[in-house]
């Protein structure tokens, strides 16, 4: 591995994690301010302009709180769980492509941290890991409410993982590849010359199932049964305080970003430019008479911008949904997962395979 | 009497959930726009803005004084007797006649007058019972304290300047 490869790899890692962790304070702010607007309140507006500094004040508070461990907890697993919760979705982010490629000198820099050629399996593996911090945290805290939350979390996540996997499978049939980069490239085609060939237009039912499942996977309302504040206090992270709670809190947002990014990559064209942006890029290139390499770099920047916008849209919708719906009852969650989404996803896979067979 | 079951058949549209979900999300979107763009709110910015409570609001106690800053209370013990929470404790004393220009009207006075406000239920009975209109409840509702000791209002505290009901 030469110096250039190492440097660009490090730069990409720093960039992705900086963007991902950097937007969390803003998301937290939006979650609180947005909920206030929806509910006719004002929300945090004292710290900084529009209350934008509020999340940083929260972090400062978290740092100075007592670092408390329950006496009866299993110390090792108790401390492992929040770290795990944050690391698993972060690791899954590494295979999400966030642009096509950059030209630096005559070198091509692929805008994806880890170019795993079975990226989908990698993501599924790490998305599957998200259930472990919940179980470990709930069990290690040695608290009845925590263990109830952990049990709910595990059964819910496992139920929805199946329909999520089946929705993914139907898309694998269409793309015929496990590599996320080639999936996004595939979605760069156009139907009839103008409709972008996004997965959602080919397989809307799969997209819907996948979307619903991501809510359950990230434990967001209306599927936040593992936390269920009104029923089991705070569920699996009940015994966590100070920075350990903050890690769980951040992990929730990282998982949301990861899930939205995956949804966008699979069904909404990933980093493919939004309609109309291509024309803007072309205009800038022809106006300044840029070289091919510079034009490609500019395009990559715009591609990242488009991916960012798309992910931001789904994040906003997630927050919007949270402040719209009440929590499901547990039997409703399981019924929805096994009696509606699972058969629907299965039928969809069969349907898609017939369609793909007839088309080819 | 058993339970009356009023369940009905759901229509296909209702079973689909999604139309209802979209309906709900449109409602919250409207609320969001109202809050975000038009700053519509039902809450107030509390320490700067205050709600105007009724004139009859029962808040922090005080004892009214006359123009010489002498408390109107004559230690008749009616408030202590009527108080359902038994939180008023009075020790009575004779007012020395030299410093009592009111003669027989104010022969007695409280040596100490303590209200354990942490036990008080703000029923206002003390105010109703008082023949001298001495003890009253003000409209001040900011009663937070930092120690239990501050939760005992003594005579000095009660005699502070409070204008009328204010
Ligand atoms: S308001 Fe009621 S409870 Fe409070 S001191 Fe007066 S009589 Fe007692
Ligand atoms: S406050 Fe009124 S009721 Fe209570 S002892 Fe004094 S005069 Fe009597």
Coordinates of C-alpha atoms and ligand atoms in Angstrom, one line a residue:
Chain A
X1 CA 0.0 0.0 0.0
X2 CA 1.7 3.2 -1.1
X3 CA 1.4 6.5 0.7
X4 CA -1.2 7.9 -1.6
X5 CA -3.6 5.0 -1.1
X6 CA -3.2 5.3 2.7
X7 CA -3.7 9.0 2.7
X8 CA -6.8 8.9 0.6
X9 CA -8.2 6.1 2.7
X10 CA -7.6 8.0 5.9
X11 CA -9.1 11.2 4.4
X12 CA -12.2 9.3 3.4
X13 CA -12.6 7.7 6.8
X14 CA -12.2 11.1 8.5
X15 CA -14.6 12.7 6.1
X16 CA -17.4 10.2 6.4
X17 CA -17.2 10.0 10.2
X18 CA -16.9 13.8 10.6
X19 CA -19.9 14.4 8.4
X20 CA -21.9 11.6 10.1
X21 CA -21.0 12.7 13.7
X22 CA -21.1 16.4 12.7
X23 CA -24.8 16.3 11.7
X24 CA -25.9 14.6 14.9
X25 CA -26.1 17.8 17.0
X26 CA -28.1 19.4 14.3
X27 CA -30.4 16.4 14.1
X28 CA -30.9 16.5 17.8
X29 CA -31.7 20.1 17.6
X30 CA -34.1 19.5 14.8
X31 CA -35.7 16.7 16.6
X32 CA -36.4 18.9 19.6
X33 CA -37.2 22.1 17.8
X34 CA -39.3 20.3 15.1
X35 CA -41.3 18.4 17.7
X36 CA -41.9 21.7 19.4
X37 CA -43.2 23.3 16.2
X38 CA -45.4 20.3 15.5
X39 CA -46.9 20.5 19.0
X40 CA -47.3 24.3 19.1
X41 CA -44.5 24.9 21.5
X42 CA -41.3 26.9 21.2
X43 CA -38.6 24.4 22.0
X44 CA -35.0 25.0 23.1
X45 CA -34.2 28.6 21.9
X46 CA -32.0 30.0 24.6
X47 CA -28.5 28.6 23.9
X48 CA -27.0 30.3 20.9
X49 CA -29.0 31.5 17.8
X50 CA -32.3 29.6 17.5
X51 CA -31.0 27.3 20.3
X52 CA -28.5 25.7 17.9
X53 CA -25.8 25.4 20.6
X54 CA -28.2 23.5 22.9
X55 CA -26.9 20.0 21.9
X56 CA -23.3 21.1 22.8
X57 CA -24.6 22.3 26.1
X58 CA -26.2 18.9 26.6
X59 CA -22.9 17.2 25.8
X60 CA -21.1 19.4 28.3
X61 CA -23.7 18.4 30.8
X62 CA -23.2 14.7 30.0
X63 CA -19.5 15.0 30.6
X64 CA -19.8 16.5 34.0
X65 CA -22.4 14.0 35.3
X66 CA -21.6 11.3 37.7
X67 CA -20.2 8.2 36.0
X68 CA -22.4 5.7 37.8
X69 CA -22.4 2.0 37.6
X70 CA -25.1 -0.2 39.2
X71 CA -23.7 -2.4 41.9
X72 CA -25.3 -5.6 40.6
X73 CA -24.5 -5.0 36.9
X74 CA -22.1 -7.2 35.0
X75 CA -19.4 -4.5 34.6
X76 CA -17.7 -5.8 31.5
X77 CA -20.8 -6.2 29.3
X78 CA -22.4 -3.1 30.9
X79 CA -19.6 -1.0 29.6
X80 CA -19.3 -2.8 26.3
X81 CA -22.9 -2.3 25.2
X82 CA -22.9 1.4 24.5
X83 CA -19.6 1.2 22.6
X84 CA -20.9 -1.6 20.5
X85 CA -24.1 0.3 19.8
X86 CA -22.2 3.1 18.3
X87 CA -19.5 1.1 16.5
X88 CA -21.9 -1.3 14.6
X89 CA -23.8 1.3 12.5
X90 CA -20.6 3.3 12.0
X91 CA -18.9 0.2 10.6
X92 CA -21.8 -0.4 8.3
X93 CA -21.4 3.2 7.0
X94 CA -18.0 2.3 5.5
X95 CA -19.4 0.5 2.5
X96 CA -22.0 3.1 1.5
X97 CA -20.7 4.8 -1.7
X98 CA -21.0 8.6 -1.3
X99 CA -19.9 9.6 -4.8
X100 CA -18.6 8.0 -8.0
X101 CA -14.9 8.9 -8.0
X102 CA -12.5 11.7 -7.8
X103 CA -9.5 12.3 -10.1
X104 CA -6.5 13.5 -8.2
X105 CA -3.6 13.8 -10.6
X106 CA -4.0 10.7 -12.7
X107 CA -5.2 8.6 -9.8
X108 CA -8.8 7.5 -9.4
X109 CA -10.1 7.8 -5.9
X110 CA -13.2 5.7 -5.3
X111 CA -15.6 7.5 -3.0
X112 CA -16.4 4.6 -0.7
X113 CA -14.3 3.7 2.3
X114 CA -14.3 -0.1 1.9
X115 CA -14.9 -1.4 -1.5
X116 CA -16.2 -4.8 -0.5
X117 CA -17.6 -6.6 -3.5
X118 CA -20.3 -8.1 -1.3
X119 CA -21.2 -4.8 0.3
X120 CA -24.8 -5.8 0.9
X121 CA -23.9 -8.8 3.0
X122 CA -21.4 -6.6 5.0
X123 CA -24.2 -4.1 5.8
X124 CA -26.6 -6.8 6.7
X125 CA -24.1 -8.4 9.0
X126 CA -23.5 -5.1 10.8
X127 CA -27.2 -4.1 10.8
X128 CA -27.8 -7.5 12.4
X129 CA -25.2 -6.6 15.1
X130 CA -27.5 -3.7 16.2
X131 CA -29.6 -6.1 18.2
X132 CA -26.7 -7.2 20.4
X133 CA -26.1 -3.9 22.2
X134 CA -29.7 -3.9 23.2
X135 CA -29.7 -7.5 24.5
X136 CA -26.3 -7.0 26.2
X137 CA -27.3 -3.7 27.7
X138 CA -30.6 -5.0 29.0
X139 CA -29.2 -8.1 30.4
X140 CA -26.0 -6.6 31.9
X141 CA -27.9 -3.8 33.7
X142 CA -29.6 -6.4 35.9
X143 CA -32.9 -4.6 36.0
X144 CA -36.3 -6.0 35.3
X145 CA -37.4 -3.1 33.0
X146 CA -34.1 -3.3 31.1
X147 CA -34.5 -7.0 30.4
X148 CA -38.1 -6.5 29.3
X149 CA -36.8 -3.8 26.8
X150 CA -34.1 -6.1 25.6
X151 CA -36.5 -9.0 25.0
X152 CA -38.9 -6.7 23.1
X153 CA -36.0 -5.3 21.1
X154 CA -34.6 -8.7 20.1
X155 CA -37.9 -10.2 19.0
X156 CA -38.9 -7.0 17.1
X157 CA -35.5 -6.6 15.3
X158 CA -35.3 -10.2 14.4
X159 CA -38.9 -10.2 13.0
X160 CA -38.3 -7.1 10.9
X161 CA -34.8 -8.2 9.7
X162 CA -36.6 -11.0 7.8
X163 CA -38.8 -8.7 5.7
X164 CA -36.0 -6.3 5.3
X165 CA -33.8 -9.1 4.0
X166 CA -36.5 -10.2 1.6
X167 CA -37.0 -6.7 0.3
X168 CA -33.3 -6.5 -0.2
X169 CA -33.3 -9.8 -2.0
X170 CA -35.9 -8.6 -4.5
X171 CA -33.6 -5.7 -5.4
X172 CA -30.6 -8.0 -5.7
X173 CA -32.6 -9.9 -8.4
X174 CA -33.0 -6.7 -10.3
X175 CA -29.4 -5.4 -10.0
X176 CA -27.8 -8.8 -10.2
X177 CA -24.9 -7.7 -8.0
X178 CA -23.9 -7.5 -4.3
X179 CA -21.7 -4.5 -4.9
X180 CA -23.3 -1.2 -3.8
X181 CA -21.2 0.8 -6.2
X182 CA -22.5 -1.1 -9.2
X183 CA -26.0 -0.9 -7.8
X184 CA -25.9 2.8 -7.8
X185 CA -24.3 2.9 -11.2
X186 CA -27.1 0.7 -12.5
X187 CA -29.6 3.2 -11.2
X188 CA -27.9 5.9 -13.3
X189 CA -29.8 4.6 -16.4
X190 CA -32.9 6.4 -17.6
X191 CA -36.2 4.9 -18.5
X192 CA -37.8 6.4 -21.7
X193 CA -35.0 8.9 -21.6
X194 CA -36.2 10.9 -18.6
X195 CA -37.4 8.8 -15.6
X196 CA -34.4 7.9 -13.5
X197 CA -34.1 4.1 -13.1
X198 CA -34.3 4.3 -9.3
X199 CA -35.1 1.1 -7.4
X200 CA -38.3 2.6 -6.0
X201 CA -39.8 2.9 -9.5
X202 CA -39.0 -0.7 -10.3
X203 CA -40.0 -2.2 -7.0
X204 CA -42.2 0.2 -5.0
X205 CA -43.5 -2.5 -2.6
X206 CA -40.0 -3.6 -1.8
X207 CA -39.0 0.0 -1.1
X208 CA -42.0 0.4 1.2
X209 CA -41.3 -2.8 3.1
X210 CA -37.7 -1.9 3.4
X211 CA -38.5 1.6 4.7
X212 CA -41.0 0.3 7.3
X213 CA -38.4 -2.2 8.4
X214 CA -35.7 0.5 8.9
X215 CA -38.0 2.2 11.4
X216 CA -38.2 -1.1 13.4
X217 CA -34.5 -1.7 13.0
X218 CA -33.5 1.7 14.4
X219 CA -36.1 1.5 17.2
X220 CA -37.7 4.7 16.2
X221 CA -41.3 5.5 16.9
X222 CA -43.7 4.0 16.2
X223 CA -41.5 0.9 16.8
X224 CA -39.7 2.2 19.9
X225 CA -40.9 -0.7 22.1
X226 CA -37.4 -1.5 23.5
X227 CA -37.4 2.0 25.1
X228 CA -41.1 2.5 25.6
X229 CA -40.7 5.2 28.2
X230 CA -44.3 5.1 29.3
X231 CA -44.3 1.4 29.9
X232 CA -40.8 0.2 30.9
X233 CA -39.3 3.5 31.9
X234 CA -36.4 3.6 29.4
X235 CA -36.0 0.0 28.5
X236 CA -32.6 -1.3 27.7
X237 CA -30.7 1.9 28.5
X238 CA -32.5 2.6 31.8
X239 CA -29.4 2.0 33.9
X240 CA -27.2 4.2 31.8
X241 CA -26.3 7.7 32.7
X242 CA -23.9 10.5 31.7
X243 CA -21.7 9.7 28.6
X244 CA -22.8 6.1 28.4
X245 CA -26.3 7.2 27.8
X246 CA -25.0 9.8 25.3
X247 CA -23.3 7.0 23.4
X248 CA -26.7 5.2 23.1
X249 CA -28.3 8.4 22.1
X250 CA -25.7 9.1 19.4
X251 CA -25.9 5.5 18.2
X252 CA -29.6 5.9 17.6
X253 CA -28.8 8.8 15.2
X254 CA -25.9 7.1 13.5
X255 CA -28.2 4.1 13.0
X256 CA -30.8 6.4 11.5
X257 CA -28.2 7.9 9.1
X258 CA -27.0 4.5 8.2
X259 CA -30.5 3.1 7.5
X260 CA -31.5 6.2 5.5
X261 CA -28.2 6.0 3.5
X262 CA -28.8 2.3 2.8
X263 CA -32.4 3.0 1.8
X264 CA -31.3 5.8 -0.5
X265 CA -28.5 3.7 -2.0
X266 CA -30.8 0.8 -2.8
X267 CA -34.0 2.5 -3.8
X268 CA -33.5 6.1 -4.4
X269 CA -30.5 6.2 -6.7
X270 CA -27.8 6.6 -4.1
X271 CA -25.4 9.4 -5.1
X272 CA -27.0 9.7 -8.6
X273 CA -27.7 13.4 -9.3
X274 CA -31.2 14.6 -8.7
X275 CA -33.1 15.5 -11.8
X276 CA -31.9 18.9 -13.1
X277 CA -28.5 18.9 -11.3
X278 CA -26.7 17.4 -14.2
X279 CA -27.7 20.4 -16.3
X280 CA -26.3 22.7 -13.6
X281 CA -23.0 20.8 -13.6
X282 CA -22.7 20.9 -17.4
X283 CA -23.4 24.6 -17.3
X284 CA -20.6 25.3 -14.8
X285 CA -18.2 23.1 -16.7
X286 CA -18.8 24.8 -20.0
X287 CA -18.8 28.3 -18.5
X288 CA -15.4 27.8 -16.9
X289 CA -14.0 25.5 -19.6
X290 CA -13.0 22.9 -17.0
X291 CA -10.8 19.9 -17.9
X292 CA -12.3 16.4 -17.8
X293 CA -10.7 15.6 -14.5
X294 CA -12.0 18.9 -12.9
X295 CA -15.4 18.2 -14.4
X296 CA -15.5 14.8 -12.9
X297 CA -14.4 16.2 -9.5
X298 CA -17.1 18.8 -9.6
X299 CA -19.6 16.1 -10.5
X300 CA -18.5 14.0 -7.5
X301 CA -19.0 17.0 -5.2
X302 CA -22.5 17.5 -6.6
X303 CA -23.1 13.7 -6.2
X304 CA -22.2 13.9 -2.6
X305 CA -24.5 16.9 -2.2
X306 CA -27.4 15.0 -3.7
X307 CA -26.8 11.9 -1.5
X308 CA -26.7 14.3 1.5
X309 CA -30.0 15.9 0.5
X310 CA -31.7 12.6 -0.1
X311 CA -30.5 11.2 3.2
X312 CA -31.5 14.4 4.9
X313 CA -34.9 14.1 3.5
X314 CA -35.4 10.6 4.9
X315 CA -34.0 11.7 8.3
X316 CA -36.5 14.6 8.4
X317 CA -39.3 12.1 7.5
X318 CA -38.2 9.8 10.3
X319 CA -38.4 12.7 12.8
X320 CA -41.7 13.8 11.3
X321 CA -43.1 10.3 11.7
X322 CA -41.9 10.1 15.3
X323 CA -43.9 13.1 16.3
X324 CA -47.0 12.0 14.4
X325 CA -47.7 8.4 15.6
X326 CA -48.1 6.8 19.0
X327 CA -46.2 3.6 19.8
X328 CA -47.6 0.3 18.6
X329 CA -48.7 -2.3 21.1
X330 CA -46.4 -5.3 21.1
X331 CA -48.8 -7.8 19.5
X332 CA -49.5 -5.2 16.8
X333 CA -45.8 -4.9 16.0
X334 CA -45.4 -8.7 15.8
X335 CA -48.6 -9.1 13.8
X336 CA -47.6 -6.4 11.3
X337 CA -44.1 -8.0 11.0
X338 CA -45.2 -11.6 10.5
X339 CA -48.7 -11.4 9.1
X340 CA -48.4 -8.5 6.8
X341 CA -44.8 -7.5 5.9
X342 CA -43.4 -11.0 5.8
X343 CA -45.9 -12.6 3.3
X344 CA -46.0 -9.4 1.3
X345 CA -42.2 -9.4 1.1
X346 CA -42.2 -13.0 0.1
X347 CA -44.8 -12.5 -2.6
X348 CA -42.9 -9.5 -3.8
X349 CA -39.7 -11.6 -4.2
X350 CA -41.6 -14.2 -6.3
X351 CA -43.2 -11.4 -8.3
X352 CA -39.9 -9.6 -8.9
X353 CA -38.2 -12.8 -10.0
X354 CA -40.9 -13.4 -12.6
X355 CA -40.6 -9.9 -13.8
X356 CA -36.8 -10.1 -14.0
X357 CA -37.1 -13.4 -15.8
X358 CA -39.5 -12.0 -18.4
X359 CA -37.5 -8.9 -19.0
X360 CA -34.2 -10.6 -19.6
Chain B
X1 CA -73.6 -6.3 32.9
X2 CA -70.9 -7.5 30.6
X3 CA -68.8 -5.6 28.2
X4 CA -70.6 -4.1 25.3
X5 CA -68.6 -4.9 22.2
X6 CA -69.0 -2.2 19.6
X7 CA -66.4 -3.5 17.2
X8 CA -67.3 -3.2 13.5
X9 CA -66.0 -4.4 10.2
X10 CA -63.1 -2.3 9.0
X11 CA -63.2 -1.3 5.4
X12 CA -60.3 -2.2 3.0
X13 CA -59.0 1.4 3.2
X14 CA -58.8 1.2 7.0
X15 CA -57.2 -2.2 6.9
X16 CA -54.5 -0.8 4.6
X17 CA -53.3 1.6 7.4
X18 CA -51.3 3.6 4.9
X19 CA -54.1 6.2 3.9
X20 CA -54.6 6.9 7.6
X21 CA -50.9 7.2 8.1
X22 CA -50.6 9.7 5.3
X23 CA -53.6 11.6 6.7
X24 CA -51.9 11.8 10.1
X25 CA -48.7 13.0 8.6
X26 CA -50.4 15.7 6.6
X27 CA -51.9 17.0 9.9
X28 CA -48.5 17.2 11.6
X29 CA -47.0 18.8 8.5
X30 CA -49.6 21.5 8.8
X31 CA -48.8 22.0 12.4
X32 CA -45.1 22.0 11.6
X33 CA -45.6 24.8 9.0
X34 CA -47.7 26.7 11.5
X35 CA -45.0 26.5 14.1
X36 CA -42.0 26.9 11.8
X37 CA -43.2 29.7 9.5
X38 CA -46.0 31.5 11.4
X39 CA -44.5 30.9 14.9
X40 CA -47.9 29.8 16.3
X41 CA -47.5 28.6 19.8
X42 CA -49.7 27.8 22.8
X43 CA -47.0 28.2 25.4
X44 CA -45.4 31.3 26.8
X45 CA -41.7 32.3 27.3
X46 CA -42.2 31.9 31.1
X47 CA -39.7 34.0 33.0
X48 CA -40.2 37.0 30.6
X49 CA -43.9 36.5 30.0
X50 CA -46.3 35.5 32.8
X51 CA -49.8 34.2 32.8
X52 CA -52.4 36.5 34.4
X53 CA -54.1 34.4 37.0
X54 CA -57.4 35.1 38.6
X55 CA -57.6 37.8 41.3
X56 CA -58.7 35.1 43.7
X57 CA -55.6 32.9 43.1
X58 CA -54.3 31.5 46.4
X59 CA -50.5 31.7 46.5
X60 CA -47.9 32.7 49.1
X61 CA -49.2 33.9 52.5
X62 CA -48.7 37.3 53.9
X63 CA -50.0 39.2 57.0
X64 CA -51.4 42.6 56.3
X65 CA -50.0 45.6 58.2
X66 CA -51.4 49.0 59.1
X67 CA -49.9 52.3 58.4
X68 CA -47.4 52.0 61.3
X69 CA -46.2 48.7 59.9
X70 CA -47.9 46.9 62.8
X71 CA -49.4 43.6 61.9
X72 CA -53.1 43.5 62.0
X73 CA -53.0 40.0 63.6
X74 CA -54.3 39.9 67.2
X75 CA -53.3 36.3 67.8
X76 CA -56.8 35.0 68.1
X77 CA -55.8 31.5 67.0
X78 CA -58.8 31.2 64.6
X79 CA -56.5 30.4 61.7
X80 CA -54.5 27.9 63.6
X81 CA -57.7 26.2 64.7
X82 CA -59.3 26.1 61.2
X83 CA -56.2 25.1 59.3
X84 CA -56.8 21.5 58.0
X85 CA -53.1 20.8 57.6
X86 CA -52.3 22.1 61.1
X87 CA -49.4 24.0 59.7
X88 CA -49.8 27.4 61.5
X89 CA -48.1 27.8 64.8
X90 CA -48.7 30.9 66.8
X91 CA -47.3 32.0 70.1
X92 CA -49.3 34.9 71.6
X93 CA -48.1 37.8 73.7
X94 CA -49.6 40.9 75.2
X95 CA -48.9 44.0 73.2
X96 CA -47.3 46.5 75.6
X97 CA -49.7 49.4 76.0
X98 CA -47.1 52.2 75.4
X99 CA -46.5 51.0 71.9
X100 CA -50.2 50.3 71.2
X101 CA -52.0 53.4 70.0
X102 CA -55.0 51.3 69.1
X103 CA -56.0 50.6 72.6
X104 CA -58.3 47.6 73.0
X105 CA -58.4 46.9 69.3
X106 CA -55.0 45.3 69.3
X107 CA -54.2 44.2 72.8
X108 CA -52.7 40.9 71.8
X109 CA -50.0 40.2 69.3
X110 CA -48.2 37.2 67.9
X111 CA -44.8 36.7 69.4
X112 CA -44.1 34.3 66.7
X113 CA -46.2 33.2 63.7
X114 CA -44.9 30.4 61.7
X115 CA -46.5 28.7 58.7
X116 CA -45.0 25.4 57.6
X117 CA -45.7 26.1 54.0
X118 CA -44.5 22.6 52.9
X119 CA -47.5 21.1 54.6
X120 CA -50.0 23.9 53.6
X121 CA -52.6 22.9 51.0
X122 CA -53.4 26.5 50.0
X123 CA -57.1 26.0 50.9
X124 CA -57.4 29.6 52.0
X125 CA -59.4 28.7 55.2
X126 CA -57.0 30.7 57.3
X127 CA -57.9 33.8 55.2
X128 CA -61.6 33.1 55.5
X129 CA -61.4 32.5 59.3
X130 CA -59.4 35.6 60.2
X131 CA -61.6 38.3 61.8
X132 CA -58.9 41.0 61.3
X133 CA -58.2 40.3 57.6
X134 CA -54.7 39.8 58.8
X135 CA -53.6 36.6 57.1
X136 CA -54.1 36.6 53.4
X137 CA -52.9 34.6 50.4
X138 CA -51.1 36.6 47.6
X139 CA -51.1 35.9 43.9
X140 CA -47.4 35.0 44.1
X141 CA -47.0 31.4 42.9
X142 CA -43.2 31.2 42.7
X143 CA -42.6 29.5 45.9
X144 CA -39.5 27.5 45.2
X145 CA -37.0 27.2 48.0
X146 CA -33.6 25.7 48.4
X147 CA -33.8 24.2 51.9
X148 CA -36.5 23.0 54.2
X149 CA -35.8 25.8 56.7
X150 CA -36.9 28.3 54.1
X151 CA -40.2 26.4 54.0
X152 CA -41.2 27.9 57.3
X153 CA -42.5 31.4 56.9
X154 CA -41.9 33.4 60.1
X155 CA -43.5 36.7 61.1
X156 CA -40.9 38.8 59.3
X157 CA -41.4 36.9 56.1
X158 CA -45.2 37.2 56.4
X159 CA -45.1 40.9 57.1
X160 CA -43.2 41.8 54.0
X161 CA -44.7 44.5 51.8
X162 CA -47.5 43.0 49.6
X163 CA -49.9 45.4 48.0
X164 CA -53.4 44.3 48.5
X165 CA -54.1 41.0 46.7
X166 CA -51.1 41.5 44.5
Ligands
LIG1 S1 -54.1 27.9 53.4 FE1 -55.2 26.3 54.4 S2 -53.6 24.8 54.9 FE2 -52.5 26.7 54.3 S3 -52.2 27.7 56.2 FE3 -54.1 28.5 55.5 S4 -55.6 27.1 56.4 FE4 -53.7 26.1 56.6
LIG2 S1 -54.0 35.8 61.5 FE1 -56.1 36.4 61.9 S2 -57.0 34.4 62.5 FE2 -54.8 34.1 62.6 S3 -54.4 34.6 64.8 FE3 -54.0 36.5 63.6 S4 -56.0 37.5 63.7 FE4 -56.4 35.4 64.3

